Amino acid sequence: TPLVTQTAVFLPEATITPGGMAFEVQQGNPVAISSAAFRPDQGCNWMGVGGQALDLSGASVQSLIVQLGGILDGKQIEQLTMTGTATQYDKGGFEFTLADEPIESTNTLWVQLLDQAGLPLSEKIYFDTFEDCDKNLIVINLKQVR
């Protein structure tokens, strides 16, 4: 009678390759600026995060979901918006109001680009905020890379 033996086959472990998402933060972003460029009427009575999504050719992308999450000033924040709703940043612009005054935070807030099914198109992008009227708008532009 023939003898049947089993041989164990070890498969390599799955690894997540950094930079595997369709969108990445554009070089030089996030950047903290005065909101006067986009919200001249608000002065120091506003703090937010905004930006835009660009496709492979650099054109604005509309109708993608942008999720904001994290903690600011001890409060949980969860908001959604879409690219194309804040055209002051261009046709693919988005914006979130964070507070009615500048508040300092370090890597407790993030934004993430999602498709219409809610699947991630970018990593979570963590950013800092500042208790400074000249840095009350955090600009985050995302560029499609694949």
CSV table of N, CA and C in Angstrom, one decimal:
chain,number,residue,atom,x,y,z
A,1,THR,N,0.8,-1.2,0.0
A,1,THR,CA,0.0,0.0,0.0
A,1,THR,C,0.9,1.2,0.0
A,2,PRO,N,0.6,2.2,-0.9
A,2,PRO,CA,1.4,3.4,-1.0
A,2,PRO,C,1.2,4.2,0.3
A,3,LEU,N,2.3,4.8,0.7
A,3,LEU,CA,2.2,5.7,1.9
A,3,LEU,C,2.0,7.1,1.5
A,4,VAL,N,1.0,7.8,2.0
A,4,VAL,CA,0.7,9.2,1.6
A,4,VAL,C,1.3,10.1,2.8
A,5,THR,N,2.1,11.0,2.4
A,5,THR,CA,2.6,12.0,3.4
A,5,THR,C,2.1,13.4,3.1
A,6,GLN,N,2.0,14.2,4.1
A,6,GLN,CA,1.6,15.6,3.9
A,6,GLN,C,2.8,16.4,4.1
A,7,THR,N,3.0,17.4,3.3
A,7,THR,CA,4.0,18.4,3.4
A,7,THR,C,3.4,19.7,3.8
A,8,ALA,N,3.9,20.3,4.8
A,8,ALA,CA,3.4,21.7,5.2
A,8,ALA,C,3.9,22.7,4.2
A,9,VAL,N,3.1,23.6,3.8
A,9,VAL,CA,3.5,24.7,2.9
A,9,VAL,C,3.3,25.9,3.7
A,10,PHE,N,4.3,26.7,3.8
A,10,PHE,CA,4.3,28.0,4.6
A,10,PHE,C,4.2,29.1,3.5
A,11,LEU,N,3.1,29.9,3.7
A,11,LEU,CA,2.9,31.0,2.8
A,11,LEU,C,3.5,32.3,3.5
A,12,PRO,N,4.0,33.2,2.7
A,12,PRO,CA,4.5,34.4,3.3
A,12,PRO,C,3.4,35.2,4.0
A,13,GLU,N,3.6,35.8,5.1
A,13,GLU,CA,2.6,36.6,5.7
A,13,GLU,C,2.3,37.8,4.9
A,14,ALA,N,1.0,38.2,4.9
A,14,ALA,CA,0.5,39.4,4.2
A,14,ALA,C,1.1,40.6,4.9
A,15,THR,N,1.6,41.5,4.1
A,15,THR,CA,2.1,42.8,4.6
A,15,THR,C,1.4,43.9,3.9
A,16,ILE,N,1.2,45.0,4.7
A,16,ILE,CA,0.6,46.2,4.1
A,16,ILE,C,1.8,47.1,3.7
A,17,THR,N,1.8,47.4,2.4
A,17,THR,CA,2.8,48.2,1.9
A,17,THR,C,2.4,49.7,2.0
A,18,PRO,N,3.3,50.5,2.7
A,18,PRO,CA,3.0,51.9,2.9
A,18,PRO,C,2.8,52.5,1.5
A,19,GLY,N,1.9,53.5,1.4
A,19,GLY,CA,1.7,54.1,0.1
A,19,GLY,C,0.9,53.4,-0.8
A,20,GLY,N,0.1,52.4,-0.4
A,20,GLY,CA,-0.7,51.6,-1.2
A,20,GLY,C,-2.1,52.1,-1.6
A,21,MET,N,-2.4,53.3,-1.0
A,21,MET,CA,-3.7,53.9,-1.3
A,21,MET,C,-3.7,54.7,-2.6
A,22,ALA,N,-4.9,54.9,-3.1
A,22,ALA,CA,-5.1,55.7,-4.4
A,22,ALA,C,-4.7,57.1,-4.2
A,23,PHE,N,-4.9,57.7,-3.0
A,23,PHE,CA,-4.6,59.1,-2.8
A,23,PHE,C,-3.6,59.3,-1.7
A,24,GLU,N,-2.7,60.2,-1.8
A,24,GLU,CA,-1.8,60.6,-0.8
A,24,GLU,C,-1.8,62.1,-0.6
A,25,VAL,N,-1.2,62.5,0.6
A,25,VAL,CA,-1.1,63.9,0.9
A,25,VAL,C,-0.2,64.5,-0.1
A,26,GLN,N,-0.6,65.7,-0.7
A,26,GLN,CA,0.3,66.4,-1.6
A,26,GLN,C,1.5,66.9,-0.9
A,27,GLN,N,2.6,66.9,-1.5
A,27,GLN,CA,3.9,67.4,-0.9
A,27,GLN,C,3.7,68.8,-0.3
A,28,GLY,N,4.2,69.0,0.9
A,28,GLY,CA,4.1,70.3,1.5
A,28,GLY,C,2.9,70.4,2.4
A,29,ASN,N,2.0,69.4,2.4
A,29,ASN,CA,0.8,69.5,3.2
A,29,ASN,C,0.9,68.5,4.4
A,30,PRO,N,0.1,68.7,5.4
A,30,PRO,CA,-0.7,69.8,5.8
A,30,PRO,C,0.1,71.1,6.1
A,31,VAL,N,-0.6,72.2,5.9
A,31,VAL,CA,0.1,73.5,6.2
A,31,VAL,C,-0.9,74.3,7.0
A,32,ALA,N,-0.4,75.0,7.9
A,32,ALA,CA,-1.3,75.9,8.8
A,32,ALA,C,-1.1,77.4,8.3
A,33,ILE,N,-2.3,78.0,7.9
A,33,ILE,CA,-2.3,79.4,7.4
A,33,ILE,C,-3.4,80.1,8.1
A,34,SER,N,-3.4,81.4,7.9
A,34,SER,CA,-4.5,82.3,8.4
A,34,SER,C,-5.7,82.0,7.5
A,35,SER,N,-6.9,81.9,8.1
A,35,SER,CA,-8.1,81.6,7.4
A,35,SER,C,-8.5,82.8,6.5
A,36,ALA,N,-7.9,83.9,6.7
A,36,ALA,CA,-8.2,85.2,5.9
A,36,ALA,C,-8.3,84.9,4.4
A,37,ALA,N,-7.4,84.0,3.9
A,37,ALA,CA,-7.4,83.8,2.5
A,37,ALA,C,-8.7,83.2,2.0
A,38,PHE,N,-9.4,82.4,2.8
A,38,PHE,CA,-10.6,81.7,2.4
A,38,PHE,C,-11.8,82.1,3.1
A,39,ARG,N,-11.7,82.7,4.3
A,39,ARG,CA,-12.8,83.2,5.1
A,39,ARG,C,-12.4,84.5,5.7
A,40,PRO,N,-12.3,85.6,4.9
A,40,PRO,CA,-11.9,86.9,5.4
A,40,PRO,C,-12.9,87.5,6.5
A,41,ASP,N,-14.1,87.1,6.4
A,41,ASP,CA,-15.1,87.6,7.3
A,41,ASP,C,-15.0,87.0,8.7
A,42,GLN,N,-14.3,85.9,8.9
A,42,GLN,CA,-14.3,85.2,10.2
A,42,GLN,C,-13.2,85.7,11.2
A,43,GLY,N,-12.1,86.2,10.6
A,43,GLY,CA,-11.0,86.6,11.5
A,43,GLY,C,-10.6,85.5,12.4
A,44,CYS,N,-10.4,85.8,13.7
A,44,CYS,CA,-9.9,84.8,14.6
A,44,CYS,C,-11.1,84.1,15.3
A,45,ASN,N,-12.3,84.3,14.9
A,45,ASN,CA,-13.4,83.6,15.5
A,45,ASN,C,-13.8,82.3,14.7
A,46,TRP,N,-12.8,81.6,14.2
A,46,TRP,CA,-13.1,80.4,13.4
A,46,TRP,C,-11.8,79.6,13.4
A,47,MET,N,-11.9,78.3,13.4
A,47,MET,CA,-10.8,77.4,13.1
A,47,MET,C,-11.3,76.2,12.3
A,48,GLY,N,-10.6,75.8,11.3
A,48,GLY,CA,-11.0,74.7,10.5
A,48,GLY,C,-9.9,74.0,9.7
A,49,VAL,N,-10.4,73.0,8.9
A,49,VAL,CA,-9.5,72.3,8.1
A,49,VAL,C,-10.2,72.2,6.7
A,50,GLY,N,-9.4,72.4,5.6
A,50,GLY,CA,-10.0,72.4,4.3
A,50,GLY,C,-8.9,72.0,3.3
A,51,GLY,N,-9.3,71.8,2.1
A,51,GLY,CA,-8.4,71.4,1.0
A,51,GLY,C,-9.1,70.9,-0.2
A,52,GLN,N,-8.4,70.1,-1.0
A,52,GLN,CA,-9.0,69.6,-2.2
A,52,GLN,C,-8.4,68.3,-2.6
A,53,ALA,N,-9.1,67.6,-3.4
A,53,ALA,CA,-8.6,66.3,-4.0
A,53,ALA,C,-8.4,66.5,-5.5
A,54,LEU,N,-7.2,66.0,-5.9
A,54,LEU,CA,-6.8,66.1,-7.3
A,54,LEU,C,-6.6,64.8,-7.9
A,55,ASP,N,-6.9,64.6,-9.2
A,55,ASP,CA,-6.7,63.3,-9.8
A,55,ASP,C,-5.3,63.2,-10.4
A,56,LEU,N,-5.0,62.1,-11.1
A,56,LEU,CA,-3.7,61.9,-11.6
A,56,LEU,C,-3.2,63.0,-12.5
A,57,SER,N,-4.1,63.7,-13.2
A,57,SER,CA,-3.7,64.8,-14.1
A,57,SER,C,-3.6,66.1,-13.4
A,58,GLY,N,-4.0,66.2,-12.1
A,58,GLY,CA,-4.0,67.4,-11.4
A,58,GLY,C,-5.4,68.2,-11.4
A,59,ALA,N,-6.4,67.5,-12.0
A,59,ALA,CA,-7.7,68.2,-12.1
A,59,ALA,C,-8.5,67.9,-10.8
A,60,SER,N,-9.4,68.7,-10.4
A,60,SER,CA,-10.2,68.6,-9.2
A,60,SER,C,-11.1,67.4,-9.3
A,61,VAL,N,-11.3,66.7,-8.2
A,61,VAL,CA,-12.1,65.5,-8.1
A,61,VAL,C,-13.3,65.9,-7.2
A,62,GLN,N,-14.5,65.7,-7.7
A,62,GLN,CA,-15.7,66.0,-6.9
A,62,GLN,C,-16.4,64.7,-6.4
A,63,SER,N,-17.2,64.8,-5.4
A,63,SER,CA,-18.1,63.7,-5.0
A,63,SER,C,-17.4,62.5,-4.3
A,64,LEU,N,-16.2,62.8,-3.7
A,64,LEU,CA,-15.6,61.8,-2.8
A,64,LEU,C,-15.9,62.2,-1.4
A,65,ILE,N,-16.0,61.2,-0.5
A,65,ILE,CA,-16.4,61.5,0.9
A,65,ILE,C,-15.1,61.8,1.6
A,66,VAL,N,-15.2,62.8,2.5
A,66,VAL,CA,-14.0,63.2,3.3
A,66,VAL,C,-14.5,63.0,4.8
A,67,GLN,N,-13.8,62.2,5.5
A,67,GLN,CA,-14.2,62.0,6.9
A,67,GLN,C,-13.2,62.7,7.8
A,68,LEU,N,-13.7,63.3,8.9
A,68,LEU,CA,-12.9,64.0,9.9
A,68,LEU,C,-13.2,63.2,11.2
A,69,GLY,N,-12.1,62.9,11.9
A,69,GLY,CA,-12.3,62.3,13.2
A,69,GLY,C,-11.2,62.6,14.2
A,70,GLY,N,-11.5,62.3,15.4
A,70,GLY,CA,-10.5,62.5,16.5
A,70,GLY,C,-11.0,63.3,17.6
A,71,ILE,N,-10.1,63.9,18.4
A,71,ILE,CA,-10.5,64.6,19.6
A,71,ILE,C,-9.9,66.0,19.6
A,72,LEU,N,-10.7,67.0,19.9
A,72,LEU,CA,-10.3,68.4,20.0
A,72,LEU,C,-10.8,68.9,21.3
A,73,ASP,N,-9.9,69.5,22.1
A,73,ASP,CA,-10.3,70.1,23.3
A,73,ASP,C,-11.2,69.2,24.2
A,74,GLY,N,-10.8,67.9,24.2
A,74,GLY,CA,-11.5,66.9,25.0
A,74,GLY,C,-12.8,66.4,24.5
A,75,LYS,N,-13.2,66.9,23.3
A,75,LYS,CA,-14.4,66.4,22.7
A,75,LYS,C,-14.2,65.6,21.4
A,76,GLN,N,-15.0,64.5,21.3
A,76,GLN,CA,-14.9,63.6,20.2
A,76,GLN,C,-15.5,64.3,19.0
A,77,ILE,N,-14.8,64.2,17.8
A,77,ILE,CA,-15.3,64.8,16.6
A,77,ILE,C,-15.4,63.7,15.5
A,78,GLU,N,-16.6,63.7,14.9
A,78,GLU,CA,-16.8,62.8,13.8
A,78,GLU,C,-17.7,63.6,12.8
A,79,GLN,N,-17.2,63.8,11.6
A,79,GLN,CA,-18.0,64.6,10.6
A,79,GLN,C,-17.7,64.0,9.2
A,80,LEU,N,-18.6,64.2,8.3
A,80,LEU,CA,-18.4,63.8,6.9
A,80,LEU,C,-18.8,65.0,6.0
A,81,THR,N,-18.1,65.1,4.9
A,81,THR,CA,-18.4,66.1,3.9
A,81,THR,C,-18.0,65.4,2.6
A,82,MET,N,-18.2,66.2,1.5
A,82,MET,CA,-17.8,65.7,0.2
A,82,MET,C,-16.9,66.7,-0.5
A,83,THR,N,-16.0,66.1,-1.4
A,83,THR,CA,-15.2,67.0,-2.2
A,83,THR,C,-16.1,67.7,-3.2
A,84,GLY,N,-15.9,69.0,-3.4
A,84,GLY,CA,-16.7,69.7,-4.3
A,84,GLY,C,-17.7,70.6,-3.6
A,85,THR,N,-17.8,70.5,-2.2
A,85,THR,CA,-18.7,71.3,-1.5
A,85,THR,C,-18.1,72.6,-1.0
A,86,ALA,N,-16.8,72.8,-1.1
A,86,ALA,CA,-16.2,74.1,-0.7
A,86,ALA,C,-15.3,74.6,-1.8
A,87,THR,N,-16.0,75.2,-2.8
A,87,THR,CA,-15.3,75.6,-4.0
A,87,THR,C,-14.3,76.7,-3.9
A,88,GLN,N,-14.3,77.4,-2.7
A,88,GLN,CA,-13.2,78.4,-2.5
A,88,GLN,C,-11.8,77.7,-2.5
A,89,TYR,N,-11.7,76.4,-2.4
A,89,TYR,CA,-10.5,75.7,-2.5
A,89,TYR,C,-10.3,75.1,-3.9
A,90,ASP,N,-11.2,75.2,-4.7
A,90,ASP,CA,-11.3,74.8,-6.1
A,90,ASP,C,-12.5,73.9,-6.3
A,91,LYS,N,-12.7,73.3,-7.4
A,91,LYS,CA,-13.9,72.5,-7.7
A,91,LYS,C,-13.9,71.2,-6.9
A,92,GLY,N,-12.8,70.7,-6.4
A,92,GLY,CA,-12.8,69.5,-5.6
A,92,GLY,C,-12.6,69.8,-4.1
A,93,GLY,N,-12.9,71.0,-3.7
A,93,GLY,CA,-12.7,71.5,-2.3
A,93,GLY,C,-13.6,70.9,-1.3
A,94,PHE,N,-13.1,70.8,-0.1
A,94,PHE,CA,-13.8,70.4,1.1
A,94,PHE,C,-13.4,71.3,2.3
A,95,GLU,N,-14.3,71.4,3.3
A,95,GLU,CA,-13.9,72.1,4.5
A,95,GLU,C,-14.7,71.7,5.7
A,96,PHE,N,-14.1,71.7,6.8
A,96,PHE,CA,-14.8,71.4,8.1
A,96,PHE,C,-14.5,72.6,9.1
A,97,THR,N,-15.5,73.0,9.8
A,97,THR,CA,-15.3,73.9,10.9
A,97,THR,C,-15.0,73.1,12.1
A,98,LEU,N,-13.9,73.5,12.8
A,98,LEU,CA,-13.5,72.7,14.0
A,98,LEU,C,-13.9,73.4,15.3
A,99,ALA,N,-13.8,74.8,15.3
A,99,ALA,CA,-14.1,75.5,16.5
A,99,ALA,C,-14.4,77.0,16.1
A,100,ASP,N,-14.8,77.8,17.1
A,100,ASP,CA,-15.0,79.2,16.9
A,100,ASP,C,-13.9,80.0,17.4
A,101,GLU,N,-12.8,79.4,17.7
A,101,GLU,CA,-11.5,80.0,18.1
A,101,GLU,C,-10.4,79.0,17.8
A,102,PRO,N,-9.2,79.5,17.7
A,102,PRO,CA,-8.0,78.7,17.5
A,102,PRO,C,-7.7,77.9,18.8
A,103,ILE,N,-7.5,76.6,18.6
A,103,ILE,CA,-7.2,75.7,19.8
A,103,ILE,C,-6.0,74.8,19.4
A,104,GLU,N,-5.1,74.7,20.3
A,104,GLU,CA,-3.9,73.8,20.0
A,104,GLU,C,-4.2,72.4,20.2
A,105,SER,N,-3.8,71.5,19.3
A,105,SER,CA,-3.8,70.1,19.4
A,105,SER,C,-2.7,69.5,18.6
A,106,THR,N,-2.3,68.3,19.0
A,106,THR,CA,-1.1,67.6,18.4
A,106,THR,C,-1.5,66.2,18.0
A,107,ASN,N,-1.7,66.0,16.7
A,107,ASN,CA,-2.0,64.6,16.2
A,107,ASN,C,-3.2,63.9,16.8
A,108,THR,N,-4.2,64.7,17.2
A,108,THR,CA,-5.4,64.1,17.7
A,108,THR,C,-6.6,64.1,16.7
A,109,LEU,N,-6.4,64.9,15.6
A,109,LEU,CA,-7.4,65.0,14.6
A,109,LEU,C,-6.9,64.4,13.3
A,110,TRP,N,-7.8,63.9,12.5
A,110,TRP,CA,-7.4,63.3,11.2
A,110,TRP,C,-8.5,63.5,10.1
A,111,VAL,N,-8.1,63.5,8.9
A,111,VAL,CA,-9.0,63.4,7.8
A,111,VAL,C,-8.7,62.2,6.9
A,112,GLN,N,-9.7,61.6,6.2
A,112,GLN,CA,-9.4,60.5,5.4
A,112,GLN,C,-10.4,60.6,4.2
A,113,LEU,N,-9.9,60.3,3.0
A,113,LEU,CA,-10.7,60.3,1.8
A,113,LEU,C,-11.3,58.9,1.6
A,114,LEU,N,-12.6,58.8,1.3
A,114,LEU,CA,-13.3,57.6,1.1
A,114,LEU,C,-14.1,57.6,-0.2
A,115,ASP,N,-14.3,56.4,-0.8
A,115,ASP,CA,-15.1,56.3,-2.0
A,115,ASP,C,-16.6,56.3,-1.6
A,116,GLN,N,-17.5,56.2,-2.6
A,116,GLN,CA,-18.9,56.3,-2.3
A,116,GLN,C,-19.4,55.1,-1.5
A,117,ALA,N,-18.7,54.0,-1.4
A,117,ALA,CA,-19.0,52.8,-0.7
A,117,ALA,C,-18.5,52.9,0.8
A,118,GLY,N,-17.7,54.0,1.1
A,118,GLY,CA,-17.1,54.2,2.4
A,118,GLY,C,-15.8,53.5,2.5
A,119,LEU,N,-15.2,53.0,1.5
A,119,LEU,CA,-13.9,52.3,1.5
A,119,LEU,C,-12.8,53.4,1.4
A,120,PRO,N,-11.7,53.2,2.2
A,120,PRO,CA,-10.7,54.2,2.2
A,120,PRO,C,-9.9,54.4,0.9
A,121,LEU,N,-9.8,55.6,0.5
A,121,LEU,CA,-8.9,55.9,-0.7
A,121,LEU,C,-7.6,56.5,-0.3
A,122,SER,N,-7.5,56.9,1.0
A,122,SER,CA,-6.2,57.4,1.6
A,122,SER,C,-6.1,56.9,3.0
A,123,GLU,N,-4.9,57.0,3.5
A,123,GLU,CA,-4.6,56.7,4.9
A,123,GLU,C,-5.3,57.8,5.7
A,124,LYS,N,-5.4,57.6,7.0
A,124,LYS,CA,-5.8,58.7,7.9
A,124,LYS,C,-4.7,59.7,7.9
A,125,ILE,N,-5.0,61.0,7.7
A,125,ILE,CA,-4.0,62.0,7.7
A,125,ILE,C,-4.1,62.8,9.0
A,126,TYR,N,-3.2,62.6,9.9
A,126,TYR,CA,-3.2,63.3,11.2
A,126,TYR,C,-2.6,64.7,11.0
A,127,PHE,N,-3.1,65.6,11.8
A,127,PHE,CA,-2.6,67.0,11.7
A,127,PHE,C,-2.7,67.7,13.0
A,128,ASP,N,-1.9,68.8,13.2
A,128,ASP,CA,-1.9,69.6,14.4
A,128,ASP,C,-2.8,70.8,14.1
A,129,THR,N,-3.3,71.4,15.2
A,129,THR,CA,-3.9,72.7,15.2
A,129,THR,C,-3.2,73.6,16.1
A,130,PHE,N,-3.4,74.9,16.0
A,130,PHE,CA,-2.6,75.9,16.7
A,130,PHE,C,-3.5,76.9,17.4
A,131,GLU,N,-3.1,77.4,18.5
A,131,GLU,CA,-3.8,78.5,19.2
A,131,GLU,C,-3.2,79.8,18.7
A,132,ASP,N,-3.4,80.1,17.4
A,132,ASP,CA,-2.8,81.2,16.8
A,132,ASP,C,-3.7,81.6,15.6
A,133,CYS,N,-4.1,82.9,15.6
A,133,CYS,CA,-5.0,83.4,14.6
A,133,CYS,C,-4.3,83.3,13.2
A,134,ASP,N,-3.0,83.3,13.1
A,134,ASP,CA,-2.4,83.2,11.8
A,134,ASP,C,-2.2,81.8,11.3
A,135,LYS,N,-2.7,80.8,12.2
A,135,LYS,CA,-2.6,79.4,11.8
A,135,LYS,C,-3.9,78.7,12.1
A,136,ASN,N,-5.0,79.4,11.9
A,136,ASN,CA,-6.3,78.8,12.2
A,136,ASN,C,-7.0,78.0,11.1
A,137,LEU,N,-6.3,77.8,10.0
A,137,LEU,CA,-6.8,77.0,8.9
A,137,LEU,C,-5.7,76.0,8.5
A,138,ILE,N,-6.1,74.7,8.6
A,138,ILE,CA,-5.1,73.7,8.2
A,138,ILE,C,-5.5,73.3,6.8
A,139,VAL,N,-4.6,73.4,5.9
A,139,VAL,CA,-4.9,73.0,4.5
A,139,VAL,C,-4.3,71.7,4.2
A,140,ILE,N,-5.1,70.8,3.7
A,140,ILE,CA,-4.7,69.4,3.3
A,140,ILE,C,-5.2,69.1,1.9
A,141,ASN,N,-4.2,69.1,1.0
A,141,ASN,CA,-4.6,68.7,-0.4
A,141,ASN,C,-4.1,67.3,-0.6
A,142,LEU,N,-5.0,66.5,-1.3
A,142,LEU,CA,-4.7,65.1,-1.6
A,142,LEU,C,-4.6,64.9,-3.1
A,143,LYS,N,-3.6,64.1,-3.5
A,143,LYS,CA,-3.4,63.9,-4.9
A,143,LYS,C,-3.5,62.4,-5.2
A,144,GLN,N,-4.2,62.1,-6.3
A,144,GLN,CA,-4.3,60.7,-6.7
A,144,GLN,C,-2.9,60.2,-7.2
A,145,VAL,N,-2.5,59.0,-6.8
A,145,VAL,CA,-1.2,58.5,-7.2
A,145,VAL,C,-1.3,57.2,-7.9
A,146,ARG,N,-2.5,56.5,-7.9
A,146,ARG,CA,-2.7,55.3,-8.7
A,146,ARG,C,-4.1,55.2,-9.0
